Coordinates of C-alpha atoms in Angstrom, one line a residue:
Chain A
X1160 CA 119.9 159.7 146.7
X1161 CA 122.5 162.0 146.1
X1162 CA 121.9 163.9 142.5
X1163 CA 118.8 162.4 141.6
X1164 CA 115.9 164.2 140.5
X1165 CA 113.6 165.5 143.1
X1166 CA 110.6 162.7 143.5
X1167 CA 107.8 164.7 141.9
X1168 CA 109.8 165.1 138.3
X1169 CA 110.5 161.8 138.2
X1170 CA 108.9 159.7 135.8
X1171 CA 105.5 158.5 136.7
X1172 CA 105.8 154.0 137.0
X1173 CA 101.5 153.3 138.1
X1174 CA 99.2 155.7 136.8
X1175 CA 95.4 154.8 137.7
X1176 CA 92.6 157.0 136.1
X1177 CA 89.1 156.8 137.5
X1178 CA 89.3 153.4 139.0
X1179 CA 86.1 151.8 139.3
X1180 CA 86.0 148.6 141.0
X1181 CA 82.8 146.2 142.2
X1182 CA 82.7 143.0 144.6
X1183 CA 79.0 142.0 143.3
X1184 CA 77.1 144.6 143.3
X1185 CA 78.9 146.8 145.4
X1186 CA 80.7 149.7 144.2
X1187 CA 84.2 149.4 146.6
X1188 CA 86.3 152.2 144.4
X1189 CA 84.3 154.6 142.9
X1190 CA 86.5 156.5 140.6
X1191 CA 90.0 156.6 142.0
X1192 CA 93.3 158.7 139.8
X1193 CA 96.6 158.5 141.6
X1194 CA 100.2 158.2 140.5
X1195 CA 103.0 156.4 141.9
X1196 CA 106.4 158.1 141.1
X1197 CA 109.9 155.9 140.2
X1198 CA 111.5 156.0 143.2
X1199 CA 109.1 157.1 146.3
X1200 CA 107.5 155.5 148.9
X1201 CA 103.9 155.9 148.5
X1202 CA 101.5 155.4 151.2
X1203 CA 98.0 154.6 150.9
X1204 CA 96.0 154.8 154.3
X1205 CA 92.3 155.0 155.4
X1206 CA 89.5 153.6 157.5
X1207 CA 88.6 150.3 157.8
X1208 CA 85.9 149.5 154.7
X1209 CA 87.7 152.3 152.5
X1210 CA 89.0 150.5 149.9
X1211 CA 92.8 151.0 150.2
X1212 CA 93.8 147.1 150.6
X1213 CA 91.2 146.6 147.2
X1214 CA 93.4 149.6 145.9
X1215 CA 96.4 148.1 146.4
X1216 CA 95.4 144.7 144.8
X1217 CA 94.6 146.7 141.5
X1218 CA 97.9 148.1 141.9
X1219 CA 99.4 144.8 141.8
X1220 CA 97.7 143.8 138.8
X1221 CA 95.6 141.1 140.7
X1222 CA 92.5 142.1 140.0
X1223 CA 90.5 143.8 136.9
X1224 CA 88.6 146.7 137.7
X1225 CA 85.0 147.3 136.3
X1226 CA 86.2 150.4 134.8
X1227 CA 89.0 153.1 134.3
X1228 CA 92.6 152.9 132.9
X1229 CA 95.4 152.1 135.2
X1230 CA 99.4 152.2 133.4
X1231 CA 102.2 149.9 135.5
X1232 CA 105.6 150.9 134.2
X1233 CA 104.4 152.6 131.1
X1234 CA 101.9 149.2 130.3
X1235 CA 98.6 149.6 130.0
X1236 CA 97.3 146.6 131.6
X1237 CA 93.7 146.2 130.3
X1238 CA 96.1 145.5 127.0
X1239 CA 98.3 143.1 127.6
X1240 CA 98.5 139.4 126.8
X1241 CA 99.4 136.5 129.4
X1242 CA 102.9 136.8 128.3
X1243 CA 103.4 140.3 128.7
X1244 CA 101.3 140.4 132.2
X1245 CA 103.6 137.7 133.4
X1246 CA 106.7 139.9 132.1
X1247 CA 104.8 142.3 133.9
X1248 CA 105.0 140.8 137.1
X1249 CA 108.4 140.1 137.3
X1250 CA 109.6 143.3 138.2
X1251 CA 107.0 143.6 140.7
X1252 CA 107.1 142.5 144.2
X1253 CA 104.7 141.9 146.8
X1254 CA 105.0 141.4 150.7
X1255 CA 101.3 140.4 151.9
X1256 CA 100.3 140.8 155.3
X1257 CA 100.6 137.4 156.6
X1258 CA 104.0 136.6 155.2
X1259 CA 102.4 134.0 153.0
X1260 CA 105.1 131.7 152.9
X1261 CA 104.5 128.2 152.5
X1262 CA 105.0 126.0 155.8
X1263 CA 106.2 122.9 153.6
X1264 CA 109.5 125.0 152.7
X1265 CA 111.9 126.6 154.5
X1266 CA 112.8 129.9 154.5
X1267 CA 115.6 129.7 152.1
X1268 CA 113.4 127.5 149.7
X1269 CA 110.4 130.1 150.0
X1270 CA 113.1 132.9 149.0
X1271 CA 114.6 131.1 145.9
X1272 CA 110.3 130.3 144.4
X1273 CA 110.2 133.4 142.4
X1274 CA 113.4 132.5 141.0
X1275 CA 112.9 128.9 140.1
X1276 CA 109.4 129.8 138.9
X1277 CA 110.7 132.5 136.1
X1278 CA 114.6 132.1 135.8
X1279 CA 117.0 129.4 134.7
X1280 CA 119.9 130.9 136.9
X1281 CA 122.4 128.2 138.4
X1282 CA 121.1 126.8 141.9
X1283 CA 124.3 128.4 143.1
X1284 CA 123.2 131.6 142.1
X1285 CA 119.6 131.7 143.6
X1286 CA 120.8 130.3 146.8
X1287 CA 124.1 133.4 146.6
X1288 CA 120.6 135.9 145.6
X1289 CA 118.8 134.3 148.8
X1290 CA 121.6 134.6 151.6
X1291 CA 122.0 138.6 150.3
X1292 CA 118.4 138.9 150.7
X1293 CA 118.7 137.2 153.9
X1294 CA 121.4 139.7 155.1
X1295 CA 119.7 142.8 153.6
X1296 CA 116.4 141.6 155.9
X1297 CA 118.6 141.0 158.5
X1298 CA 117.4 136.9 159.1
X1299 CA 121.0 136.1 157.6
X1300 CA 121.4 132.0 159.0
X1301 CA 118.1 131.5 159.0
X1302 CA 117.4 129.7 155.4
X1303 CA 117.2 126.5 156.3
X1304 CA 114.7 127.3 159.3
X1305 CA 110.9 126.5 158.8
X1306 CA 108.5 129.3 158.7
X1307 CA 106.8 127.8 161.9
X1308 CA 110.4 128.4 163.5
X1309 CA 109.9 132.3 163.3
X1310 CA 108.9 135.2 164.9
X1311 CA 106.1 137.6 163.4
X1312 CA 108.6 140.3 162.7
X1313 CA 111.0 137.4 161.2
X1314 CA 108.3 136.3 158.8
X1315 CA 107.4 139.8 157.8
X1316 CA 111.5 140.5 157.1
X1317 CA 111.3 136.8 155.2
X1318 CA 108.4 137.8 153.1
X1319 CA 110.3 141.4 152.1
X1320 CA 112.9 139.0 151.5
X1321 CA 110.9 136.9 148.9
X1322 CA 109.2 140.0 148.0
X1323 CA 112.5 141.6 146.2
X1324 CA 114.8 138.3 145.5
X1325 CA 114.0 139.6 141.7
X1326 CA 115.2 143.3 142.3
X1327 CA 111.6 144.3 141.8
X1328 CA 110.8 147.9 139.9
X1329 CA 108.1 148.5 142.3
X1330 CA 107.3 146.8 145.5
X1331 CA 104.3 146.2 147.5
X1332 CA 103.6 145.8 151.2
X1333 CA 100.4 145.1 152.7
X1334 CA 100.3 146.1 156.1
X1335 CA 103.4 145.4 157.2
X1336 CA 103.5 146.2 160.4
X1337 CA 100.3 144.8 161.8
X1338 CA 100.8 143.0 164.8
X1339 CA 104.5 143.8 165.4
X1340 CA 105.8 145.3 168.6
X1341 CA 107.2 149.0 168.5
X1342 CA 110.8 148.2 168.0
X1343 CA 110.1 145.8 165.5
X1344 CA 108.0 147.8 163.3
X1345 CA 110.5 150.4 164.1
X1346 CA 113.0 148.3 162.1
X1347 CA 110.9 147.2 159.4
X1348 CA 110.5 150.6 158.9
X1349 CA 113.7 151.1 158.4
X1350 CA 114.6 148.3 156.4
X1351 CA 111.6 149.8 153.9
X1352 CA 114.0 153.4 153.5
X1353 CA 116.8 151.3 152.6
X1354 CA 115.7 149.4 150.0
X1355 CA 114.2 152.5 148.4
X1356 CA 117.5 154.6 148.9
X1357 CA 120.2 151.8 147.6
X1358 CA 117.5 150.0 145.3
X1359 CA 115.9 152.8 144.1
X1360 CA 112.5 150.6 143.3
X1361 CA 108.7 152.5 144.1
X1362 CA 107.1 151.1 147.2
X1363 CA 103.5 151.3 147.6
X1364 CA 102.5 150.3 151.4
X1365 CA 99.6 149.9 153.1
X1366 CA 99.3 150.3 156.5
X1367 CA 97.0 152.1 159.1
X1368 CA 99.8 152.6 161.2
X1369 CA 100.1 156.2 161.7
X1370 CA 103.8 157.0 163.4
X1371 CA 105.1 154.3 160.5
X1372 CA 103.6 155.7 157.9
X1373 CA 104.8 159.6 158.7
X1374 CA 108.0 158.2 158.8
X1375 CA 108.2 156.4 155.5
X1376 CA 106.6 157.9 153.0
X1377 CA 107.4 160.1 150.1
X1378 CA 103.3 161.1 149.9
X1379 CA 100.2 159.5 151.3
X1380 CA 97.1 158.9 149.8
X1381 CA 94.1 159.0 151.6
X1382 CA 91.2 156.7 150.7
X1383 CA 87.8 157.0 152.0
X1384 CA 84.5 155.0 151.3
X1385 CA 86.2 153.9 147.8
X1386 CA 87.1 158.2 147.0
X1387 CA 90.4 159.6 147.2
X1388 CA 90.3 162.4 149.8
X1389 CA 94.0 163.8 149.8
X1390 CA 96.7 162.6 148.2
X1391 CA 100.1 164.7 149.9
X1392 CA 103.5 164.6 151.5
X1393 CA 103.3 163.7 155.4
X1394 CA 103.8 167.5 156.4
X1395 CA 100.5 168.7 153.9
X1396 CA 98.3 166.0 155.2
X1397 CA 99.3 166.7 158.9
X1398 CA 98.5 170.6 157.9
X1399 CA 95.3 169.7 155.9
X1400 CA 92.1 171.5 157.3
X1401 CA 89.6 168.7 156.4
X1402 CA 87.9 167.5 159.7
X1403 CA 87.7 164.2 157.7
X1404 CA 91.7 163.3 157.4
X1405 CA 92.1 165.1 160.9
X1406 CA 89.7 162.8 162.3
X1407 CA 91.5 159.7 160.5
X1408 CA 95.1 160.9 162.1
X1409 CA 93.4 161.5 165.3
X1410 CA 91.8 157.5 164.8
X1411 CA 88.3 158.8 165.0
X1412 CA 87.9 157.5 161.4
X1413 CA 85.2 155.8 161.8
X1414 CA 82.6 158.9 162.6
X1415 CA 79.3 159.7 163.3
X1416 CA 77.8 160.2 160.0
X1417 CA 75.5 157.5 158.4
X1418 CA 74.2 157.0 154.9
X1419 CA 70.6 155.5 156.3
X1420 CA 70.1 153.8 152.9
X1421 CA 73.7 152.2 152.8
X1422 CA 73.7 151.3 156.8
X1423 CA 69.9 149.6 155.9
X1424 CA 71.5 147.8 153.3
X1425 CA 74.5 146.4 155.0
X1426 CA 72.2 144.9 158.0
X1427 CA 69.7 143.3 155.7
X1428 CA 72.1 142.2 153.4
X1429 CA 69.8 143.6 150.7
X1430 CA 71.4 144.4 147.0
X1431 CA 71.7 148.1 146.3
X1432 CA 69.1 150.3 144.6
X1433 CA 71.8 151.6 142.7
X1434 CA 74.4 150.2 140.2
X1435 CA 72.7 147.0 140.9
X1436 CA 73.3 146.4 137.4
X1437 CA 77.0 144.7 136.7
Chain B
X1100 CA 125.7 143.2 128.5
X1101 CA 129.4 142.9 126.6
X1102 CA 132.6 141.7 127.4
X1103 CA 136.4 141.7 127.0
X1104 CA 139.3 140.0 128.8
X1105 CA 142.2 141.9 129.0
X1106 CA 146.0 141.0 130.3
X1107 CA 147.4 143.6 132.0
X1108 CA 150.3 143.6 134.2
X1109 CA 150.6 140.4 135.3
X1110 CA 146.8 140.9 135.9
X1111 CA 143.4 139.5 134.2
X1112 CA 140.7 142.3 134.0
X1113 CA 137.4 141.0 132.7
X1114 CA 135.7 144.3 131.5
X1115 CA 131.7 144.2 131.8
X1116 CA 129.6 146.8 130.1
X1117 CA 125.8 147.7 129.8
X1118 CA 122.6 145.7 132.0
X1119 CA 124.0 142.6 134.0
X1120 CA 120.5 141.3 135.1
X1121 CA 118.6 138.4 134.9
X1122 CA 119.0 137.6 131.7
X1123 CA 122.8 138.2 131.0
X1124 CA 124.3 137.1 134.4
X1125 CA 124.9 133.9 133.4
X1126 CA 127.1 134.6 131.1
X1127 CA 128.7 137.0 133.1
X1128 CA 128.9 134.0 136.1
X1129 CA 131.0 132.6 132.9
X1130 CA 133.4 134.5 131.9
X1131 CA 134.2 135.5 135.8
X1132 CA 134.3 131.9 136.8
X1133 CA 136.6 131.3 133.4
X1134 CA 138.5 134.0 134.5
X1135 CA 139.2 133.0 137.9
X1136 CA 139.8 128.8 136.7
X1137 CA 143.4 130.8 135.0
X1138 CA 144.7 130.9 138.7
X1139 CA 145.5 134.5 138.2
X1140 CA 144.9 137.8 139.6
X1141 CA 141.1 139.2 138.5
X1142 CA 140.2 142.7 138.2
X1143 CA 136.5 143.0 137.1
X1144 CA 136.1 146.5 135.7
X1145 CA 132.6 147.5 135.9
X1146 CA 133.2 151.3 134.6
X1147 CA 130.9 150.8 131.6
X1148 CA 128.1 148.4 133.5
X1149 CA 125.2 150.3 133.2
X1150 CA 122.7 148.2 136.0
X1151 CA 123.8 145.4 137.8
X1152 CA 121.1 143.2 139.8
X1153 CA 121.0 140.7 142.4
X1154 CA 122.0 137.9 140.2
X1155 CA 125.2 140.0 139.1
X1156 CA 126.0 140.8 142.3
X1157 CA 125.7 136.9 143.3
X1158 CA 128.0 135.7 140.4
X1159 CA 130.8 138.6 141.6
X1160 CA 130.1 136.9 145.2
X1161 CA 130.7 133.2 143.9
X1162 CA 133.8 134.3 141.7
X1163 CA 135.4 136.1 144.7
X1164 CA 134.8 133.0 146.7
X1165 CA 136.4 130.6 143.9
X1166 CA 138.9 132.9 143.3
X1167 CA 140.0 132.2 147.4
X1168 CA 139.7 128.8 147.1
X1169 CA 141.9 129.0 144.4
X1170 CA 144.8 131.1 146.2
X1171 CA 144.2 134.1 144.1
X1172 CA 142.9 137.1 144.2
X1173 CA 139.8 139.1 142.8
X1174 CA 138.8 142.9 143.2
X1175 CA 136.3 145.3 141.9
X1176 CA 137.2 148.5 140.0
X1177 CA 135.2 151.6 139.1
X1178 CA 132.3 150.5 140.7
X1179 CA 129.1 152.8 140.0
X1180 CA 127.8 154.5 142.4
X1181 CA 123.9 152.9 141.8
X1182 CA 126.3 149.4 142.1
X1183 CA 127.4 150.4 145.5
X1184 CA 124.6 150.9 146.8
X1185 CA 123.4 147.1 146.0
X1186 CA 126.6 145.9 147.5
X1187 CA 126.3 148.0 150.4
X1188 CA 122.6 147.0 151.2
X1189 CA 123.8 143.6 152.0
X1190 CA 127.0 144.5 153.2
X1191 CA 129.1 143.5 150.9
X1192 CA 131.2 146.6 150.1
X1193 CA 132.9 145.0 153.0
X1194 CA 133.9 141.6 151.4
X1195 CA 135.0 142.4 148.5
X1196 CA 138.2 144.9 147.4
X1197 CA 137.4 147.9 145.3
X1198 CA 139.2 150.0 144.0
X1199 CA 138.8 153.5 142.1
X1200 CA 139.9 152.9 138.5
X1201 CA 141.9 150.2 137.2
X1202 CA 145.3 151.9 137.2
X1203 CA 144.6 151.9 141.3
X1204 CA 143.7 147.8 140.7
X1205 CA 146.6 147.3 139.0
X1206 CA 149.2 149.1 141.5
X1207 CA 147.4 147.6 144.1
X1208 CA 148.4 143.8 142.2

């Protein structure tokens, strides 16, 4: 963006101090600080078990974590009311993996819900707002299609499409290239660049893609077993010495090493010795 | 967000200044689609509009289109550079005339 500040002076819009974060007993993020920056595309990547999609959920202000302080756009969230969380919301924007659109509506229909749901604009309006959203994603013609009419990478581009129909300060995307061909991700990749660069909204993806990731992000944070492990631009994490994020870029994440007590654990199903307590 | 109406040169310029979002595009849809019932020539100055969202954008789109159905014309002028970008994402720098500043607008009338 021509004459904008560089990324890492701009102002900070999610700042999450020593996350903590439990499903029963078990302790999932264990202390995680991070910012996201107005304006980049922030990456969060990892093994499978590592905590990035539970991460990301926090970051969307979907979940309450067991402890630590997390700040989305300058709002400490552990303060705010229903009104103010709903405010809150708003002006984010979420793309999850499946697409999540409903199969009872069609693809126009599922675009305009955020808007019927928090605006009073004119019908004429939303359904203008849709068909731009449409053409952005590249599905223009395709509102009055049903979801079950589409193509993976069609309901991926529809969800994006739902996903900022608001104009969304930040957005997030939950792997969104999962299960789409080469070309298709290619595009969706893309498509993710533009909105940053003429929107100018914060995008926080998750993905385990490797080639998309490198190409879209601002920075990357690395998550592993519920710690952060490196948080960088694409060319320091490629040039990072630890074996650990060398083996995650080389997919030989999942290594060798084995916590006997935690392994034991996870085959008996038994409840941890520690932090049992919650 | 503010506006004014102004007759110039044969010419209707709605002026729009500060956030047209959410919450003030429907009065801007308004005054445009007010503007553009007059059956005259609409210049829509957005020099002083400091953000313009998706539902600003699609109350510009749906006053262009009356103003065609109408026989008469509507342009943009002194469109931001952060509002370009929004039109240009979905393509739309190439549907509707822009113009510089308004003096260009109006010699273009």
């Amino acid at each position: 963006m021509t004459g904008a500040a560089p990324k890492k002076d701009r102002p900070v819009v999610i700042e999450v101090h020593d996350l903590v974060t439990h499903y029963g007993a078990r302790m999932i993020l264990k202390g995680v600080s991070m910012e996201v920056r107005d304006g980049e595309i922030m990456v969060i990547m990892g093994g499978s078990g590592s905590g990035k999609s539970t991460l990301l959920r926090h970051l969307m202000v979907l979940e309450r974590a067991t402890s630590g302080t997390m700040k989305v756009l300058g709002q400490d969230i552990t303060q705010l009311g229903l009104r103010d969380m709903i405010d809150l919301r708003k002006k984010l924007g979420v793309a999850f993996q499946g697409g999540a659109l409903f199969s009872s509506m069609t693809v126009g229909e599922n675009i305009m819900l955020p808007l019927y749901e928090h605006t009073d604009l004119d019908p004429q309006t939303m359904r203008i707002m849709a068909r731009m959203k449409l053409e952005v994603v590249n599905l223009a013609g395709f509102e009055d299609l049903m979801p079950s009419e589409l193509s993976g990478g069609m309901i991926k581009r529809a969800a994006v499409a739902r996903a900022i129909i608001m104009d969304p300060r930040i957005l997030f995307m939950d792997e969104p290239s999962a299960g789409l061909d080469p070309a298709v991700s290619s595009a969706l990749d893309d498509l993710i660049l533009r909105l940053r660069d003429a929107m100018g909204m914060s995008i926080c993806v998750v993905t385990h893609e490797l080639e998309s990731a490198f190409k879209i992000a601002d920075r990357i944070t690395i998550l592993d077993r519920g710690d952060i492990l490196f948080i960088g631009t694409p060319d320091e994490v490629r040039a990072h010495p630890s074996e650990r994020i060398q083996n995650l870029l080389n997919r030989r994440a999942e290594d060798d090493t084995i916590d006997p007590e935690e392994y034991l654990r996870r085959l008996t199903g038994d409840e941890p010795l520690r932090n049992a307590a919650l | 967000m503010n506006h004014e109406l102004l007759d110039r040169d044969g010419a209707l310029v709605v002026v729009l200044s500060g956030d047209v979002d959410l919450d003030s595009s429907p009065e801007a849809r308004r005054v445009l689609l007010d503007a553009v019932a007059r059956g005259r020539r609409v210049l829509v100055d957005l020099a002083g509009v400091t953000y313009i969202d998706s539902s600003g954008v699609a109350s510009l789109v749906e006053s262009l289109q009356g103003a065609r159905k109408a026989g008469t014309d509507l342009a943009l002028v002194s469109v931001s550079e952060a509002a370009l970008r929004v039109l240009q994402l979905a393509r739309l720098d190439r549907v509707f005339t822009i113009h510089a500043t308004l003096d260009e607008g109006l010699a273009a009338g």
